[in-house]
PDB file of C-alpha atoms in Angstrom:
ATOM      1  CA  MET V 200      49.877 -48.084 -28.606  1.00  0.00           C
ATOM      2  CA  SER V 201      50.324 -44.981 -27.255  1.00  0.00           C
ATOM      3  CA  THR V 202      48.169 -42.100 -26.269  1.00  0.00           C
ATOM      4  CA  THR V 203      48.062 -38.848 -26.450  1.00  0.00           C
ATOM      5  CA  HIS V 204      47.094 -36.626 -23.505  1.00  0.00           C
ATOM      6  CA  THR V 205      45.366 -33.002 -24.354  1.00  0.00           C
ATOM      7  CA  LYS V 206      45.228 -30.778 -21.957  1.00  0.00           C
ATOM      8  CA  PRO V 207      40.976 -29.504 -22.087  1.00  0.00           C
ATOM      9  CA  ALA V 208      41.037 -25.852 -23.026  1.00  0.00           C
ATOM     10  CA  ALA V 209      41.032 -23.418 -20.391  1.00  0.00           C
ATOM     11  CA  GLU V 210      37.869 -21.742 -19.155  1.00  0.00           C
ATOM     12  CA  PRO V 211      38.189 -18.260 -20.168  1.00  0.00           C
ATOM     13  CA  ILE V 212      37.943 -16.561 -17.327  1.00  0.00           C
ATOM     14  CA  GLU V 213      35.164 -13.948 -16.654  1.00  0.00           C
ATOM     15  CA  THR V 214      35.555 -10.633 -15.396  1.00  0.00           C
ATOM     16  CA  LEU V 215      33.682  -9.237 -12.438  1.00  0.00           C
ATOM     17  CA  GLU V 216      31.868  -6.622 -15.057  1.00  0.00           C
ATOM     18  CA  GLN V 217      31.438  -9.307 -17.807  1.00  0.00           C
ATOM     19  CA  LYS V 218      29.395 -11.688 -14.980  1.00  0.00           C
ATOM     20  CA  PHE V 219      27.961  -8.892 -13.355  1.00  0.00           C
ATOM     21  CA  HIS V 220      26.124  -8.008 -16.784  1.00  0.00           C
ATOM     22  CA  ARG V 221      25.475 -12.174 -17.477  1.00  0.00           C
ATOM     23  CA  LEU V 222      23.739 -11.883 -13.904  1.00  0.00           C
ATOM     24  CA  GLU V 223      21.611  -8.124 -14.848  1.00  0.00           C
ATOM     25  CA  ALA V 224      20.540  -9.721 -18.087  1.00  0.00           C
ATOM     26  CA  GLU V 225      19.234 -13.370 -16.617  1.00  0.00           C
ATOM     27  CA  TRP V 226      17.203 -11.522 -13.465  1.00  0.00           C
ATOM     28  CA  ASP V 227      15.606  -8.658 -16.399  1.00  0.00           C
ATOM     29  CA  ALA V 228      14.570 -11.602 -18.521  1.00  0.00           C
ATOM     30  CA  ASP V 229      13.741 -13.605 -15.645  1.00  0.00           C
ATOM     31  CA  THR V 230      11.563 -11.090 -13.830  1.00  0.00           C
ATOM     32  CA  ALA V 231      11.027  -7.842 -16.254  1.00  0.00           C
ATOM     33  CA  VAL V 232       7.188  -8.277 -15.988  1.00  0.00           C
ATOM     34  CA  LEU V 233       6.827  -9.221 -12.751  1.00  0.00           C
ATOM     35  CA  SER V 234       4.900  -7.253 -10.031  1.00  0.00           C
ATOM     36  CA  ASN V 235       6.025  -8.992  -6.703  1.00  0.00           C
ATOM     37  CA  PRO V 236       9.208  -7.695  -5.598  1.00  0.00           C
ATOM     38  CA  ASN V 237       9.974 -10.439  -3.323  1.00  0.00           C
ATOM     39  CA  LYS V 238      10.851 -12.466  -6.862  1.00  0.00           C
ATOM     40  CA  ASN V 239      12.328 -10.002  -8.738  1.00  0.00           C
ATOM     41  CA  MET V 240      14.835  -9.705  -5.330  1.00  0.00           C
ATOM     42  CA  GLU V 241      14.893 -13.554  -4.386  1.00  0.00           C
ATOM     43  CA  HIS V 242      15.652 -14.545  -7.914  1.00  0.00           C
ATOM     44  CA  PRO V 243      18.881 -16.413  -7.951  1.00  0.00           C
ATOM     45  CA  ALA V 244      20.686 -13.673 -10.485  1.00  0.00           C
ATOM     46  CA  MET V 245      20.132 -10.963  -7.783  1.00  0.00           C
ATOM     47  CA  GLN V 246      21.231 -13.131  -5.100  1.00  0.00           C
ATOM     48  CA  ALA V 247      24.569 -13.808  -6.879  1.00  0.00           C
ATOM     49  CA  ILE V 248      25.229  -9.786  -7.873  1.00  0.00           C
ATOM     50  CA  THR V 249      24.520  -9.504  -3.723  1.00  0.00           C
ATOM     51  CA  ALA V 250      27.046 -12.202  -3.082  1.00  0.00           C
ATOM     52  CA  LEU V 251      29.531 -10.287  -5.495  1.00  0.00           C
ATOM     53  CA  GLY V 252      29.867  -7.960  -2.668  1.00  0.00           C
ATOM     54  CA  GLU V 253      31.159  -4.467  -2.614  1.00  0.00           C
ATOM     55  CA  PRO V 254      33.659  -4.608  -6.121  1.00  0.00           C
ATOM     56  CA  VAL V 255      30.089  -4.840  -7.958  1.00  0.00           C
ATOM     57  CA  VAL V 256      28.494  -1.644  -6.439  1.00  0.00           C
ATOM     58  CA  PRO V 257      30.108   0.783  -9.038  1.00  0.00           C
ATOM     59  CA  LEU V 258      29.141  -1.725 -11.918  1.00  0.00           C
ATOM     60  CA  ILE V 259      25.546  -0.673 -10.280  1.00  0.00           C
ATOM     61  CA  LEU V 260      26.020   2.819  -9.777  1.00  0.00           C
ATOM     62  CA  ARG V 261      26.838   3.100 -13.643  1.00  0.00           C
ATOM     63  CA  GLU V 262      23.866   1.280 -14.956  1.00  0.00           C
ATOM     64  CA  LEU V 263      21.963   3.650 -12.588  1.00  0.00           C
ATOM     65  CA  GLN V 264      23.691   6.500 -13.848  1.00  0.00           C
ATOM     66  CA  ALA V 265      21.632   5.521 -16.972  1.00  0.00           C
ATOM     67  CA  GLY V 266      18.645   5.613 -15.417  1.00  0.00           C
ATOM     68  CA  PRO V 267      16.379   4.550 -12.649  1.00  0.00           C
ATOM     69  CA  SER V 268      16.367   0.451 -12.373  1.00  0.00           C
ATOM     70  CA  LEU V 269      15.106  -1.863  -9.904  1.00  0.00           C
ATOM     71  CA  LEU V 270      18.362  -2.901  -9.323  1.00  0.00           C
ATOM     72  CA  VAL V 271      18.950   0.381  -6.578  1.00  0.00           C
ATOM     73  CA  TRP V 272      17.410  -2.551  -4.387  1.00  0.00           C
ATOM     74  CA  ALA V 273      20.607  -4.687  -4.557  1.00  0.00           C
ATOM     75  CA  LEU V 274      22.259  -1.995  -2.385  1.00  0.00           C
ATOM     76  CA  PRO V 275      21.205  -2.113   0.385  1.00  0.00           C
ATOM     77  CA  GLU V 276      21.815  -5.412   1.152  1.00  0.00           C
ATOM     78  CA  ILE V 277      25.450  -5.357  -0.341  1.00  0.00           C
ATOM     79  CA  VAL V 278      26.601  -2.183   1.733  1.00  0.00           C
ATOM     80  CA  GLY V 279      23.616  -1.768   4.634  1.00  0.00           C
ATOM     81  CA  ALA V 280      21.020   0.242   5.295  1.00  0.00           C
ATOM     82  CA  HIS V 281      20.429   3.795   4.643  1.00  0.00           C
ATOM     83  CA  PRO V 282      17.191   4.613   5.938  1.00  0.00           C
ATOM     84  CA  GLU V 283      17.313   8.157   5.037  1.00  0.00           C
ATOM     85  CA  PHE V 284      17.439   7.060   0.987  1.00  0.00           C
ATOM     86  CA  GLU V 285      14.283   5.487   1.282  1.00  0.00           C
ATOM     87  CA  GLY V 286      11.470   6.202  -1.309  1.00  0.00           C
ATOM     88  CA  ASN V 287      10.594   5.232  -4.806  1.00  0.00           C
ATOM     89  CA  VAL V 288      13.072   3.485  -7.370  1.00  0.00           C
ATOM     90  CA  SER V 289      13.659   7.040  -8.949  1.00  0.00           C
ATOM     91  CA  THR V 290      14.274   8.796  -5.175  1.00  0.00           C
ATOM     92  CA  MET V 291      16.585   5.877  -4.200  1.00  0.00           C
ATOM     93  CA  THR V 292      17.984   6.161  -6.883  1.00  0.00           C
ATOM     94  CA  ASN V 293      19.258   9.758  -7.171  1.00  0.00           C
ATOM     95  CA  ALA V 294      19.891   9.031  -3.408  1.00  0.00           C
ATOM     96  CA  TRP V 295      22.821   6.328  -3.775  1.00  0.00           C
ATOM     97  CA  LEU V 296      24.067   7.884  -6.950  1.00  0.00           C
ATOM     98  CA  GLN V 297      24.628  10.956  -4.842  1.00  0.00           C
ATOM     99  CA  TRP V 298      25.898   8.291  -2.524  1.00  0.00           C
ATOM    100  CA  GLY V 299      28.065   7.871  -5.027  1.00  0.00           C
ATOM    101  CA  ARG V 300      29.798  10.366  -5.913  1.00  0.00           C
ATOM    102  CA  GLU V 301      30.567  11.227  -2.418  1.00  0.00           C
ATOM    103  CA  LYS V 302      32.752   7.975  -2.081  1.00  0.00           C
ATOM    104  CA  GLY V 303      34.091   8.126  -5.597  1.00  0.00           C
ATOM    105  CA  LEU V 304      31.949   5.369  -7.239  1.00  0.00           C
ATOM    106  CA  ALA V 305      30.019   7.408  -9.378  1.00  0.00           C
TER     107      ALA V 305
ATOM    108  CA  MET Y 296       9.776  -3.524 -26.973  1.00  0.00           C
ATOM    109  CA  SER Y 297       6.887  -4.967 -28.863  1.00  0.00           C
ATOM    110  CA  ASP Y 298       8.707  -8.021 -29.723  1.00  0.00           C
ATOM    111  CA  ARG Y 299      10.078  -8.460 -26.370  1.00  0.00           C
ATOM    112  CA  LEU Y 300       6.188  -8.042 -24.811  1.00  0.00           C
ATOM    113  CA  ARG Y 301       5.769 -10.601 -27.238  1.00  0.00           C
ATOM    114  CA  ASP Y 302       7.737 -13.440 -26.443  1.00  0.00           C
ATOM    115  CA  PHE Y 303       6.647 -12.430 -22.709  1.00  0.00           C
ATOM    116  CA  PHE Y 304       2.986 -12.340 -23.598  1.00  0.00           C
ATOM    117  CA  PRO Y 305       1.846 -15.054 -25.809  1.00  0.00           C
ATOM    118  CA  GLY Y 306      -1.398 -13.826 -26.092  1.00  0.00           C
ATOM    119  CA  LEU Y 307       0.028 -10.688 -27.340  1.00  0.00           C
ATOM    120  CA  ARG Y 308       1.043 -11.856 -30.750  1.00  0.00           C
ATOM    121  CA  THR Y 309      -2.145 -12.603 -32.248  1.00  0.00           C
ATOM    122  CA  THR Y 310      -4.092  -9.317 -30.512  1.00  0.00           C
ATOM    123  CA  PHE Y 311      -3.547  -5.959 -30.871  1.00  0.00           C
ATOM    124  CA  PHE Y 312      -1.746  -3.884 -28.791  1.00  0.00           C
ATOM    125  CA  TRP Y 313       0.203  -0.468 -28.278  1.00  0.00           C
ATOM    126  CA  THR Y 314       2.417   0.674 -25.287  1.00  0.00           C
ATOM    127  CA  THR Y 315       1.607   4.308 -23.918  1.00  0.00           C
ATOM    128  CA  SER Y 316       4.590   4.644 -21.724  1.00  0.00           C
ATOM    129  CA  PRO Y 317       8.126   4.201 -21.576  1.00  0.00           C
ATOM    130  CA  ALA Y 318       9.719   1.848 -19.023  1.00  0.00           C
ATOM    131  CA  ASP Y 319       9.267   2.862 -15.530  1.00  0.00           C
ATOM    132  CA  PRO Y 320      10.322   0.976 -12.269  1.00  0.00           C
ATOM    133  CA  ASP Y 321       8.103   3.930  -9.825  1.00  0.00           C
ATOM    134  CA  TYR Y 322       5.275   1.460 -10.005  1.00  0.00           C
ATOM    135  CA  ASN Y 323       4.012  -2.185 -10.880  1.00  0.00           C
ATOM    136  CA  CYS Y 324       0.587  -3.256 -12.305  1.00  0.00           C
ATOM    137  CA  ILE Y 325      -1.054  -3.058  -9.410  1.00  0.00           C
ATOM    138  CA  ALA Y 326      -0.207   0.685  -8.273  1.00  0.00           C
ATOM    139  CA  TRP Y 327      -1.479   1.377 -11.637  1.00  0.00           C
ATOM    140  CA  ALA Y 328      -4.797  -0.190 -11.560  1.00  0.00           C
ATOM    141  CA  ALA Y 329      -5.284   2.040  -8.344  1.00  0.00           C
ATOM    142  CA  ASN Y 330      -3.874   4.905 -10.216  1.00  0.00           C
ATOM    143  CA  ASP Y 331      -0.605   5.794  -8.330  1.00  0.00           C
ATOM    144  CA  THR Y 332       2.361   5.891 -10.818  1.00  0.00           C
ATOM    145  CA  SER Y 333       4.595   6.009  -7.858  1.00  0.00           C
ATOM    146  CA  ASN Y 334       4.599   3.422  -5.723  1.00  0.00           C
ATOM    147  CA  TYR Y 335       5.151   0.016  -6.068  1.00  0.00           C
ATOM    148  CA  TRP Y 336       2.501  -1.621  -4.548  1.00  0.00           C
ATOM    149  CA  TRP Y 337       2.684  -5.473  -2.728  1.00  0.00           C
ATOM    150  CA  PRO Y 338       2.433  -6.373   0.663  1.00  0.00           C
ATOM    151  CA  VAL Y 339       5.066  -7.652   2.283  1.00  0.00           C
ATOM    152  CA  GLY Y 340       9.112  -7.901   0.945  1.00  0.00           C
ATOM    153  CA  ARG Y 341      12.009  -7.052   1.761  1.00  0.00           C
ATOM    154  CA  ALA Y 342      12.894  -4.659  -0.859  1.00  0.00           C
ATOM    155  CA  PRO Y 343      12.439  -1.133   0.485  1.00  0.00           C
ATOM    156  CA  ARG Y 344       9.823   1.229   0.357  1.00  0.00           C
ATOM    157  CA  ILE Y 345       6.964  -1.022  -0.773  1.00  0.00           C
ATOM    158  CA  TYR Y 346       3.961   0.226  -0.349  1.00  0.00           C
ATOM    159  CA  TRP Y 347       0.286  -1.171   0.916  1.00  0.00           C
ATOM    160  CA  PRO Y 348      -2.840   0.920   2.282  1.00  0.00           C
ATOM    161  CA  ALA Y 349      -2.153   0.904   5.956  1.00  0.00           C
ATOM    162  CA  GLY Y 350      -5.549  -1.524   7.538  1.00  0.00           C
ATOM    163  CA  ALA Y 351      -4.909  -3.870   4.393  1.00  0.00           C
ATOM    164  CA  PRO Y 352      -4.044  -7.417   5.437  1.00  0.00           C
ATOM    165  CA  GLY Y 353      -0.588  -7.724   4.877  1.00  0.00           C
ATOM    166  CA  GLU Y 354      -0.717 -11.071   3.032  1.00  0.00           C
ATOM    167  CA  VAL Y 355       0.047 -12.198  -0.835  1.00  0.00           C
ATOM    168  CA  THR Y 356      -3.608 -13.403  -1.285  1.00  0.00           C
ATOM    169  CA  LEU Y 357      -6.137 -12.231  -3.400  1.00  0.00           C
ATOM    170  CA  ALA Y 358      -8.537 -11.924  -0.201  1.00  0.00           C
ATOM    171  CA  ALA Y 359      -5.992  -9.134   0.689  1.00  0.00           C
ATOM    172  CA  PHE Y 360      -5.561  -7.681  -2.953  1.00  0.00           C
ATOM    173  CA  VAL Y 361      -9.935  -8.107  -3.213  1.00  0.00           C
ATOM    174  CA  ALA Y 362      -9.563  -5.931   0.176  1.00  0.00           C
ATOM    175  CA  VAL Y 363      -7.689  -3.279  -0.916  1.00  0.00           C
ATOM    176  CA  PHE Y 364      -9.859  -2.589  -3.560  1.00  0.00           C
ATOM    177  CA  GLN Y 365     -12.885  -2.772  -1.957  1.00  0.00           C
ATOM    178  CA  MET Y 366     -10.949  -0.093   0.031  1.00  0.00           C
ATOM    179  CA  LEU Y 367     -10.722   2.019  -2.840  1.00  0.00           C
ATOM    180  CA  GLY Y 368     -15.167   1.685  -3.225  1.00  0.00           C
ATOM    181  CA  TYR Y 369     -14.600  -1.367  -6.010  1.00  0.00           C
ATOM    182  CA  VAL Y 370     -16.878  -4.135  -5.828  1.00  0.00           C
ATOM    183  CA  THR Y 371     -16.460  -7.590  -6.937  1.00  0.00           C
ATOM    184  CA  SER Y 372     -18.600  -7.644 -11.131  1.00  0.00           C
ATOM    185  CA  ALA Y 373     -20.300  -9.883 -12.239  1.00  0.00           C
ATOM    186  CA  ASP Y 374     -18.106 -10.069 -15.574  1.00  0.00           C
ATOM    187  CA  GLU Y 375     -15.371  -7.652 -17.552  1.00  0.00           C
ATOM    188  CA  THR Y 376     -17.854  -6.125 -20.052  1.00  0.00           C
ATOM    189  CA  LEU Y 377     -17.724  -2.086 -20.756  1.00  0.00           C
ATOM    190  CA  GLU Y 378     -20.930  -0.224 -18.530  1.00  0.00           C
ATOM    191  CA  ALA Y 379     -20.643   3.076 -18.622  1.00  0.00           C
ATOM    192  CA  GLY Y 380     -19.894   5.194 -15.986  1.00  0.00           C
ATOM    193  CA  VAL Y 381     -18.436   2.568 -14.967  1.00  0.00           C
ATOM    194  CA  GLU Y 382     -14.656   1.924 -14.056  1.00  0.00           C
ATOM    195  CA  LYS Y 383     -13.172  -1.913 -13.951  1.00  0.00           C
ATOM    196  CA  VAL Y 384     -10.122  -4.047 -12.248  1.00  0.00           C
ATOM    197  CA  ALA Y 385      -9.567  -7.500 -13.148  1.00  0.00           C
ATOM    198  CA  LEU Y 386      -6.953  -9.432 -11.064  1.00  0.00           C
ATOM    199  CA  PHE Y 387      -4.978 -12.296 -12.035  1.00  0.00           C
ATOM    200  CA  VAL Y 388      -4.015 -15.234  -9.945  1.00  0.00           C
ATOM    201  CA  ASP Y 389      -1.228 -18.093 -10.957  1.00  0.00           C
ATOM    202  CA  ALA Y 390      -2.222 -21.967 -10.597  1.00  0.00           C
ATOM    203  CA  GLU Y 391      -1.609 -21.654  -6.842  1.00  0.00           C
ATOM    204  CA  GLY Y 392      -4.018 -18.646  -6.694  1.00  0.00           C
ATOM    205  CA  VAL Y 393      -1.490 -16.573  -5.968  1.00  0.00           C
ATOM    206  CA  PRO Y 394      -2.313 -12.897  -7.185  1.00  0.00           C
ATOM    207  CA  THR Y 395      -0.187 -11.320  -9.797  1.00  0.00           C
ATOM    208  CA  HIS Y 396      -0.993  -8.966 -11.953  1.00  0.00           C
ATOM    209  CA  ALA Y 397      -4.248  -6.545 -12.021  1.00  0.00           C
ATOM    210  CA  ALA Y 398      -5.505  -4.654 -15.036  1.00  0.00           C
ATOM    211  CA  ARG Y 399      -8.286  -1.055 -15.176  1.00  0.00           C
ATOM    212  CA  GLN Y 400     -10.691  -1.085 -17.878  1.00  0.00           C
ATOM    213  CA  LEU Y 401     -10.153   1.853 -19.736  1.00  0.00           C
ATOM    214  CA  PRO Y 402     -13.493   3.961 -20.854  1.00  0.00           C
ATOM    215  CA  SER Y 403     -12.513   2.589 -24.752  1.00  0.00           C
ATOM    216  CA  GLY Y 404     -12.934  -0.595 -23.414  1.00  0.00           C
ATOM    217  CA  CYS Y 405      -9.624  -1.553 -23.649  1.00  0.00           C
ATOM    218  CA  TRP Y 406      -8.075  -2.494 -20.926  1.00  0.00           C
ATOM    219  CA  ALA Y 407      -4.648  -0.984 -19.777  1.00  0.00           C
ATOM    220  CA  SER Y 408      -1.461  -2.869 -17.884  1.00  0.00           C
ATOM    221  CA  LYS Y 409       1.724  -1.572 -16.124  1.00  0.00           C
ATOM    222  CA  LEU Y 410       4.132  -4.667 -17.386  1.00  0.00           C
ATOM    223  CA  GLY Y 411       6.329  -5.449 -14.158  1.00  0.00           C
ATOM    224  CA  ASN Y 412       8.859  -2.793 -14.557  1.00  0.00           C
ATOM    225  CA  LEU Y 413       8.693  -2.308 -18.019  1.00  0.00           C
ATOM    226  CA  GLU Y 414       5.975  -0.342 -20.015  1.00  0.00           C
ATOM    227  CA  ASP Y 415       2.376   0.646 -19.642  1.00  0.00           C
ATOM    228  CA  ILE Y 416      -0.016  -1.175 -22.037  1.00  0.00           C
ATOM    229  CA  GLU Y 417      -3.678  -1.222 -23.611  1.00  0.00           C
ATOM    230  CA  HIS Y 418      -4.748  -4.732 -24.682  1.00  0.00           C
ATOM    231  CA  ASP Y 419      -7.096  -7.200 -25.088  1.00  0.00           C
ATOM    232  CA  LEU Y 420      -7.676  -8.560 -21.066  1.00  0.00           C
ATOM    233  CA  ARG Y 421      -7.830 -12.328 -22.049  1.00  0.00           C
ATOM    234  CA  ALA Y 422      -4.461 -11.429 -24.387  1.00  0.00           C
ATOM    235  CA  MET Y 423      -2.569 -11.363 -20.359  1.00  0.00           C
ATOM    236  CA  GLU Y 424      -3.432 -15.314 -19.760  1.00  0.00           C
ATOM    237  CA  GLY Y 425      -1.125 -17.319 -19.954  1.00  0.00           C
ATOM    238  CA  ASP Y 426       2.546 -17.642 -17.919  1.00  0.00           C
ATOM    239  CA  PRO Y 427       3.553 -15.214 -16.316  1.00  0.00           C
ATOM    240  CA  TYR Y 428       0.622 -13.619 -14.894  1.00  0.00           C
ATOM    241  CA  GLY Y 429      -2.016 -16.574 -15.401  1.00  0.00           C
ATOM    242  CA  ILE Y 430      -5.686 -16.030 -15.431  1.00  0.00           C
ATOM    243  CA  VAL Y 431      -8.146 -14.032 -14.748  1.00  0.00           C
ATOM    244  CA  ALA Y 432      -9.227 -14.675 -11.104  1.00  0.00           C
ATOM    245  CA  LEU Y 433     -12.174 -11.848 -10.077  1.00  0.00           C
ATOM    246  CA  VAL Y 434     -13.200  -8.395 -12.075  1.00  0.00           C
ATOM    247  CA  LEU Y 435     -13.966  -5.221  -9.870  1.00  0.00           C
ATOM    248  CA  LYS Y 436     -16.039  -2.706 -10.557  1.00  0.00           C
ATOM    249  CA  ARG Y 437     -16.837   0.757  -8.641  1.00  0.00           C
ATOM    250  CA  PRO Y 438     -18.324   4.482 -10.188  1.00  0.00           C
ATOM    251  CA  THR Y 439     -15.944   5.850 -12.861  1.00  0.00           C
ATOM    252  CA  PRO Y 440     -14.578   8.900 -10.229  1.00  0.00           C
ATOM    253  CA  THR Y 441     -15.268  12.430 -11.627  1.00  0.00           C
ATOM    254  CA  ALA Y 442     -12.603  14.597 -11.622  1.00  0.00           C
TER     255      ALA Y 442
END
């Protein structure tokens, strides 16, 4: 009796952009109505976004171009603190977008 | 967006509510209850620029949240009924007694909430009970500020 071994289908490769949007959607679904910012930042999807490191920064900046978002809180985690950018979310978003333009990332 | 809010809060499926602002991540429900639409009020946090009034306890406890509203002139209220010339705030806690949300009563008797980083809505107070906000733990009141 012969057996046929079929090769398992290859897992589709997720691009960085796809992974970012998947994680962002998970994060948003779980935290959008929460008031506790610690739960926003400590959510596994947010932790996974920050763990993507500097390559994800242009994707975050692109999201911020659409409007202020708590995603801006991920940027200091990834590239380091910029105390001069501190303010509310809108202020931080504008400051980080300006930073991104100067770096050629936005 | 209304459907999404009903998904988050089953109580909104069976009661009237309406959205009164676009989504705005600059402030949260605690700030909104305290009449501030520029800051994210929370006692502690990793995220930059969390605002918490100086002198208020820096801990995520009901006592700390009560202390903040006492600093704003509130005292404990016996109930949530509308009273002429009185502004009320309701504090929500989860099953562990940890504060999760605040809502403010309007002169109409409706309650107003900022939902995380989403919209402001007007709603029945008890419609927000359940997951994720828990229950109303305490109602506070103060004389309605004069303009």
